[in-house]
Short mmCIF file of C-alpha atoms in Angstrom, two decimals:
data_model
loop_
_atom_site.label_atom_id
_atom_site.label_comp_id
_atom_site.label_asym_id
_atom_site.label_seq_id
_atom_site.Cartn_x
_atom_site.Cartn_y
_atom_site.Cartn_z
CA MET G 1358 0.00 0.00 0.00
CA SER G 1359 1.04 3.58 -0.60
CA GLU G 1360 1.66 5.73 2.45
CA LEU G 1361 2.19 9.35 3.40
CA ARG G 1362 5.44 10.06 5.23
CA GLN G 1363 6.43 13.24 7.03
CA ASN G 1364 9.91 14.73 7.18
CA ILE G 1365 10.56 15.18 10.91
CA VAL G 1366 12.78 18.19 10.27
CA TYR G 1367 10.54 20.29 8.03
CA LYS G 1368 7.11 18.72 8.58
CA GLU G 1369 6.65 18.27 4.82
CA TRP G 1370 4.55 15.30 3.68
CA VAL G 1371 5.32 13.08 0.69
CA ILE G 1372 3.49 10.13 -0.85
CA ILE G 1373 5.57 6.96 -1.09
CA ALA G 1374 3.71 5.21 -3.91
CA LYS G 1375 4.58 1.63 -2.98
CA GLU G 1376 1.97 0.01 -5.21
CA ARG G 1377 3.47 1.55 -8.33
CA ALA G 1378 7.01 1.76 -7.03
CA LYS G 1379 9.83 0.87 -9.37
CA ARG G 1380 12.85 -1.16 -8.32
CA PRO G 1381 16.04 0.90 -7.90
CA HIS G 1382 17.63 -0.48 -11.07
CA ASP G 1383 14.60 0.78 -13.04
CA PHE G 1384 15.93 4.30 -12.45
CA ILE G 1385 19.20 3.71 -14.30
CA ASP G 1386 19.47 6.88 -16.37
CA ASN G 1387 19.81 6.25 -20.11
CA SER G 1388 18.91 9.79 -21.16
CA PRO G 1389 21.37 11.90 -23.23
CA LYS G 1390 24.38 12.98 -21.15
CA LEU G 1391 26.18 16.30 -20.93
CA VAL G 1392 29.64 14.73 -21.36
CA SER G 1393 32.74 15.05 -23.53
CA ASP G 1394 35.67 12.84 -24.51
CA LYS G 1395 38.01 15.86 -24.49
CA GLU G 1396 40.21 16.83 -21.55
CA TYR G 1397 40.60 20.25 -23.17
CA ASP G 1398 38.12 22.08 -25.40
CA GLU G 1399 39.21 25.22 -27.23
CA ASN G 1400 35.61 26.43 -27.25
CA CYS G 1401 35.08 26.03 -23.51
CA PRO G 1402 35.11 29.30 -21.52
CA PHE G 1403 36.42 27.49 -18.41
CA CYS G 1404 39.34 25.53 -19.89
CA PRO G 1405 42.87 26.77 -19.04
CA GLY G 1406 44.43 28.78 -21.84
CA ASN G 1407 41.07 30.16 -22.94
CA GLU G 1408 40.99 32.96 -20.36
CA GLU G 1409 41.69 35.73 -22.89
CA LYS G 1410 39.30 34.31 -25.46
CA PHE G 1411 36.48 34.12 -22.90
CA PRO G 1412 37.28 36.83 -20.33
CA HIS G 1413 35.67 36.62 -16.90
CA ILE G 1414 36.24 38.80 -13.87
CA GLU G 1415 38.06 36.54 -11.44
CA THR G 1416 37.24 36.78 -7.73
CA ASP G 1417 39.64 34.19 -6.29
CA ARG G 1418 41.90 31.28 -7.21
CA ILE G 1419 44.05 28.47 -5.84
CA GLU G 1420 47.39 27.99 -7.58
CA GLU G 1421 49.95 25.19 -7.73
CA ASN G 1422 53.28 25.55 -9.55
CA GLY G 1423 52.22 28.93 -10.91
CA LYS G 1424 48.99 27.64 -12.48
CA TRP G 1425 45.43 27.86 -11.22
CA ILE G 1426 43.80 24.60 -10.17
CA LEU G 1427 40.52 26.16 -8.98
CA ARG G 1428 39.19 29.63 -9.52
CA SER G 1429 36.02 31.61 -9.05
CA VAL G 1430 34.65 34.15 -11.50
CA PHE G 1431 31.59 36.33 -11.71
CA ASN G 1432 28.83 34.63 -13.67
CA LYS G 1433 28.72 36.12 -17.17
CA TYR G 1434 24.93 36.29 -16.95
CA PRO G 1435 24.39 36.99 -13.25
CA ALA G 1436 21.05 36.68 -11.54
CA LEU G 1437 22.30 39.24 -8.99
CA SER G 1438 25.25 41.63 -8.80
CA ARG G 1439 27.04 43.77 -6.19
CA GLU G 1440 27.40 46.46 -8.86
CA ILE G 1441 23.71 47.19 -8.40
CA PRO G 1442 23.05 49.44 -5.38
CA PHE G 1443 20.96 47.84 -2.66
CA GLU G 1444 17.54 49.52 -2.70
CA TRP G 1445 14.26 48.54 -1.09
CA GLU G 1446 10.97 49.91 -2.41
CA GLU G 1447 7.38 49.41 -1.31
CA LYS G 1448 4.37 50.83 -3.15
CA ASP G 1449 1.04 49.85 -1.66
CA ILE G 1450 1.14 46.02 -1.63
CA PHE G 1451 4.02 45.81 -4.14
CA ARG G 1452 7.48 45.31 -2.70
CA THR G 1453 10.77 45.17 -4.61
CA ILE G 1454 14.47 44.98 -3.86
CA SER G 1455 17.07 45.87 -6.45
CA GLY G 1456 18.98 42.95 -7.97
CA TYR G 1457 21.79 43.27 -5.45
CA GLY G 1458 23.74 40.17 -4.49
CA VAL G 1459 26.53 37.88 -5.64
CA HIS G 1460 26.57 35.26 -8.41
CA GLU G 1461 29.86 33.42 -8.87
CA VAL G 1462 30.96 30.32 -10.74
CA ILE G 1463 33.56 28.03 -9.17
CA ILE G 1464 35.62 26.29 -11.85
CA GLU G 1465 36.49 23.05 -10.09
CA SER G 1466 39.26 21.68 -12.30
CA GLN G 1467 41.45 22.37 -15.30
CA ILE G 1468 40.26 19.10 -16.84
CA HIS G 1469 37.29 19.67 -19.13
CA ASN G 1470 35.59 16.28 -18.90
CA THR G 1471 35.98 15.25 -15.28
CA THR G 1472 33.43 15.33 -12.46
CA PRO G 1473 33.71 15.02 -8.65
CA ALA G 1474 32.71 11.34 -8.79
CA LEU G 1475 35.85 10.66 -10.84
CA MET G 1476 38.23 13.03 -9.05
CA SER G 1477 40.71 12.07 -6.35
CA ASP G 1478 39.82 12.65 -2.70
CA GLU G 1479 42.43 15.41 -2.63
CA GLU G 1480 40.83 17.23 -5.57
CA VAL G 1481 37.41 17.15 -3.91
CA GLU G 1482 39.03 18.39 -0.67
CA LYS G 1483 40.26 21.46 -2.53
CA ILE G 1484 36.78 22.15 -3.87
CA ILE G 1485 35.22 21.97 -0.39
CA ARG G 1486 37.99 24.12 1.07
CA PHE G 1487 37.39 26.66 -1.69
CA TYR G 1488 33.64 26.65 -1.00
CA LYS G 1489 34.41 27.54 2.60
CA LYS G 1490 36.84 30.28 1.60
CA ARG G 1491 34.40 31.94 -0.79
CA GLU G 1492 31.48 31.77 1.63
CA GLU G 1493 33.58 33.27 4.43
CA GLU G 1494 34.46 36.18 2.16
CA ILE G 1495 30.93 36.72 0.83
CA ASN G 1496 29.46 36.63 4.35
CA LYS G 1497 31.36 39.86 5.06
CA TYR G 1498 29.58 41.82 2.33
CA ASP G 1499 26.92 44.35 3.31
CA ASN G 1500 23.24 43.41 2.99
CA ILE G 1501 23.84 39.70 2.33
CA GLU G 1502 21.45 37.47 4.28
CA TYR G 1503 21.84 34.01 2.78
CA VAL G 1504 24.46 32.16 0.71
CA VAL G 1505 23.61 29.16 -1.48
CA ILE G 1506 26.38 26.90 -2.81
CA PHE G 1507 25.11 24.41 -5.38
CA ARG G 1508 26.13 22.13 -8.21
CA ASN G 1509 24.08 21.33 -11.32
CA HIS G 1510 25.22 18.14 -13.05
CA GLY G 1511 23.63 17.32 -16.38
CA TYR G 1512 20.89 18.74 -18.58
CA LYS G 1513 17.97 17.85 -16.31
CA ALA G 1514 19.73 19.50 -13.37
CA GLY G 1515 20.09 22.79 -15.24
CA ALA G 1516 23.69 22.52 -16.46
CA SER G 1517 24.64 23.78 -19.91
CA LEU G 1518 28.44 23.32 -19.85
CA VAL G 1519 30.44 20.11 -19.53
CA HIS G 1520 33.39 21.65 -17.68
CA PRO G 1521 33.06 20.87 -13.94
CA HIS G 1522 31.78 23.85 -12.00
CA SER G 1523 29.62 24.87 -9.07
CA GLN G 1524 27.86 28.15 -8.35
CA ILE G 1525 27.37 30.51 -5.44
CA LEU G 1526 24.39 32.84 -5.14
CA ALA G 1527 24.27 35.28 -2.24
CA LEU G 1528 20.93 36.92 -1.52
CA PRO G 1529 19.83 40.13 0.22
CA ILE G 1530 16.91 38.21 1.78
CA ILE G 1531 16.27 34.92 3.54
CA PRO G 1532 14.11 32.87 1.13
CA ARG G 1533 10.72 31.80 2.48
CA ASP G 1534 11.48 28.07 2.33
CA VAL G 1535 14.80 28.55 4.13
CA LYS G 1536 13.15 30.65 6.83
CA GLN G 1537 10.38 28.09 7.33
CA ARG G 1538 12.90 25.28 7.66
CA VAL G 1539 14.97 27.18 10.20
CA GLU G 1540 11.83 28.07 12.15
CA GLU G 1541 10.71 24.41 12.23
CA ALA G 1542 14.13 23.44 13.57
CA PHE G 1543 13.81 26.16 16.22
CA LYS G 1544 10.36 24.90 17.23
CA TYR G 1545 11.69 21.37 17.70
CA PHE G 1546 14.58 22.68 19.79
CA SER G 1547 12.20 24.77 21.91
CA ASP G 1548 9.91 21.77 22.50
CA HIS G 1549 12.55 19.08 23.03
CA GLY G 1550 15.74 20.88 24.02
CA LYS G 1551 17.66 19.14 21.25
CA CYS G 1552 18.60 19.72 17.61
CA VAL G 1553 16.18 17.83 15.36
CA PHE G 1554 18.99 16.99 12.94
CA CYS G 1555 21.05 15.46 15.74
CA LYS G 1556 17.98 13.43 16.72
CA LEU G 1557 17.57 12.31 13.10
CA ILE G 1558 21.19 11.14 12.95
CA GLU G 1559 20.76 9.29 16.25
CA GLU G 1560 17.64 7.44 15.11
CA GLU G 1561 18.78 6.67 11.57
CA THR G 1562 22.17 5.30 12.65
CA LYS G 1563 20.35 2.97 15.06
CA ARG G 1564 18.04 1.63 12.36
CA LYS G 1565 20.63 1.52 9.55
CA GLU G 1566 18.04 0.73 6.84
CA ARG G 1567 18.30 4.11 5.10
CA ILE G 1568 21.99 4.74 5.76
CA VAL G 1569 24.20 4.75 2.66
CA LEU G 1570 27.59 5.63 4.17
CA GLU G 1571 28.97 6.38 7.61
CA SER G 1572 32.44 7.82 8.15
CA ASP G 1573 34.25 9.34 11.12
CA HIS G 1574 32.54 12.72 10.83
CA PHE G 1575 29.63 12.33 8.40
CA VAL G 1576 26.63 10.15 7.69
CA SER G 1577 24.62 9.96 4.46
CA MET G 1578 21.10 8.61 4.15
CA VAL G 1579 18.21 8.34 1.76
CA LEU G 1580 15.47 10.28 3.52
CA PHE G 1581 12.60 8.50 5.26
CA ALA G 1582 10.30 10.97 3.49
CA ALA G 1583 12.35 11.29 0.30
CA SER G 1584 10.55 13.52 -2.18
CA SER G 1585 12.03 11.67 -5.17
CA PRO G 1586 14.09 8.54 -5.88
CA PHE G 1587 17.46 8.52 -4.08
CA HIS G 1588 16.84 11.95 -2.48
CA SER G 1589 19.58 11.99 0.16
CA TRP G 1590 21.32 14.08 2.81
CA ILE G 1591 24.93 14.11 4.00
CA LEU G 1592 25.11 15.45 7.57
CA PRO G 1593 28.02 16.20 9.90
CA LYS G 1594 27.87 14.18 13.11
CA ARG G 1595 29.16 17.14 15.10
CA HIS G 1596 26.46 19.71 15.72
CA THR G 1597 27.27 22.86 13.83
CA SER G 1598 24.84 25.25 12.19
CA ARG G 1599 27.17 26.88 9.66
CA PHE G 1600 29.06 25.22 6.83
CA ILE G 1601 31.93 27.68 7.25
CA ASP G 1602 32.67 26.19 10.68
CA ILE G 1603 33.78 22.91 9.10
CA THR G 1604 37.22 21.87 10.37
CA GLU G 1605 40.18 20.74 8.29
CA GLU G 1606 39.75 17.17 9.55
CA GLU G 1607 36.07 17.29 8.58
CA ILE G 1608 36.92 18.66 5.12
CA LYS G 1609 39.13 15.64 4.45
CA ASP G 1610 36.45 13.23 5.65
CA LEU G 1611 33.66 14.99 3.74
CA ALA G 1612 35.68 14.94 0.52
CA LYS G 1613 36.05 11.17 0.64
CA HIS G 1614 32.42 10.72 1.74
CA LEU G 1615 30.94 13.00 -0.94
CA LYS G 1616 33.14 11.59 -3.71
CA THR G 1617 32.21 8.02 -2.70
CA PHE G 1618 28.49 8.83 -2.61
CA LEU G 1619 28.61 10.49 -6.03
CA LEU G 1620 30.62 7.59 -7.44
CA LYS G 1621 27.94 5.17 -6.22
CA LEU G 1622 25.35 7.24 -8.10
CA TYR G 1623 27.63 7.38 -11.14
CA LYS G 1624 28.15 3.62 -11.26
CA GLY G 1625 24.77 2.48 -10.00
CA LEU G 1626 22.54 4.81 -12.03
CA ASN G 1627 24.73 5.42 -15.09
CA ASN G 1628 25.93 8.95 -14.30
CA PRO G 1629 22.51 10.48 -13.59
CA ASP G 1630 21.85 14.19 -13.68
CA TYR G 1631 21.73 15.60 -10.16
CA ASN G 1632 21.83 18.71 -8.02
CA TYR G 1633 23.60 19.06 -4.73
CA ILE G 1634 23.12 22.00 -2.41
CA ILE G 1635 24.85 23.02 0.80
CA ARG G 1636 22.14 24.09 3.23
CA THR G 1637 23.51 26.31 5.98
CA SER G 1638 22.11 28.66 8.59
CA PRO G 1639 21.28 32.22 7.45
CA ILE G 1640 24.03 34.69 8.28
CA SER G 1641 21.97 36.71 10.77
CA TYR G 1642 21.23 33.58 12.84
CA GLY G 1643 24.94 33.10 13.54
CA ARG G 1644 26.07 29.97 15.36
CA ASN G 1645 23.06 28.35 17.00
CA LYS G 1646 21.98 25.13 18.69
CA PHE G 1647 18.86 24.40 16.65
CA PHE G 1648 19.96 24.33 12.98
CA HIS G 1649 22.47 21.88 11.50
CA TRP G 1650 24.09 22.36 8.10
CA TYR G 1651 24.01 19.54 5.56
CA ILE G 1652 24.28 18.68 1.87
CA THR G 1653 21.17 17.58 -0.01
CA ILE G 1654 21.62 15.47 -3.15
CA VAL G 1655 18.74 15.14 -5.61
CA PRO G 1656 19.20 12.88 -8.65
CA ARG G 1657 16.94 14.12 -11.46
CA LEU G 1658 15.15 10.86 -12.21
CA THR G 1659 11.50 12.00 -12.18
CA ARG G 1660 9.56 15.14 -13.10
CA SER G 1661 7.12 17.26 -11.15
CA ALA G 1662 3.65 17.49 -12.68
CA GLY G 1663 0.21 18.92 -11.91
CA PHE G 1664 -0.25 17.30 -8.51
CA GLU G 1665 3.07 18.60 -7.23
CA LEU G 1666 2.33 22.10 -8.50
CA GLY G 1667 -1.19 22.03 -7.12
CA SER G 1668 -0.44 20.61 -3.68
CA GLY G 1669 3.17 21.43 -2.90
CA MET G 1670 3.59 17.71 -2.11
CA PHE G 1671 5.60 15.11 -4.01
CA ILE G 1672 4.84 11.56 -5.09
CA ASN G 1673 7.91 9.36 -4.84
CA PRO G 1674 7.66 6.25 -7.08
CA SER G 1675 10.45 4.49 -5.20
CA ILE G 1676 10.95 3.05 -1.73
CA PRO G 1677 13.69 4.87 0.26
CA GLU G 1678 14.84 1.74 2.10
CA GLU G 1679 15.37 -0.09 -1.20
CA ASP G 1680 17.17 2.90 -2.72
CA ALA G 1681 19.57 3.02 0.24
CA LYS G 1682 20.25 -0.72 0.04
CA PHE G 1683 20.92 -0.40 -3.69
CA LEU G 1684 23.51 2.35 -3.10
CA ARG G 1685 25.12 0.54 -0.16
CA GLU G 1686 25.73 -2.48 -2.36
CA ILE G 1687 27.40 -0.55 -5.19
CA GLU G 1688 31.12 -1.30 -4.92
CA VAL G 1689 33.46 1.61 -5.55
#
């Protein structure tokens, strides 16, 4: 029978459609891939040596032996920009804020056709360390309330370029969904005196059935109330509300954990399109005891339709426990 499940953290309900559920291997992604057989592409704006041909304003870089290995640039077509003065306007019921903010691209590698699943642990470490560095810097800017670090992999995830890259968007507001999630976490803490994410880790590591990986400092799981097939979180075991408070030891552990998880997806589901997002506490909330940063990973294996748009709920045509078992058993 199908059942409704509620996410303990955010109180969102999803339908787990067991009667029409597919087996995990039915989600192997055979759709067209955004891939290349070239390690260098002369027409790629992110490949080394093409910087003059495709100029970008660089904001930061990491170098080795006089060459960049990671760098961040302003998005050529930014959703928001710090060059726009921050202005707030309200006319009757109509409220606007100027398009002030930050939109950067992080070029993750010199190699055109690689991806984190195929990188070394050390290469992924450098990416995570660079995420932290950029967020620390952006947090200092005036009128920035929330920073989103995310990665789009593949056409269905919104990517248009093969070259491995992530993005950072920094906003002058706290988005409604983010605020609601933080407030739900605060309510749980007020009622129970404990972080709801810490409670989730405690309960899931006891049961094991939805755990994919567990390392010294992190645990990954397919969610009990997963909104789509293989919808997963990677959470730090240590309570910390802000991603930028990650330690060097945790960076090393997360790099191996994240790379391994993505490689399991790559091998098990034939390099599916996916998004991952680092969810952290809004800047104005500072360090706190009720929120807990994490990474959410959403393989793009299904599409939203009328019901999802009309209800705000999702129908998941897979069983989370079976998805987790499938990933656990993928050898990497």
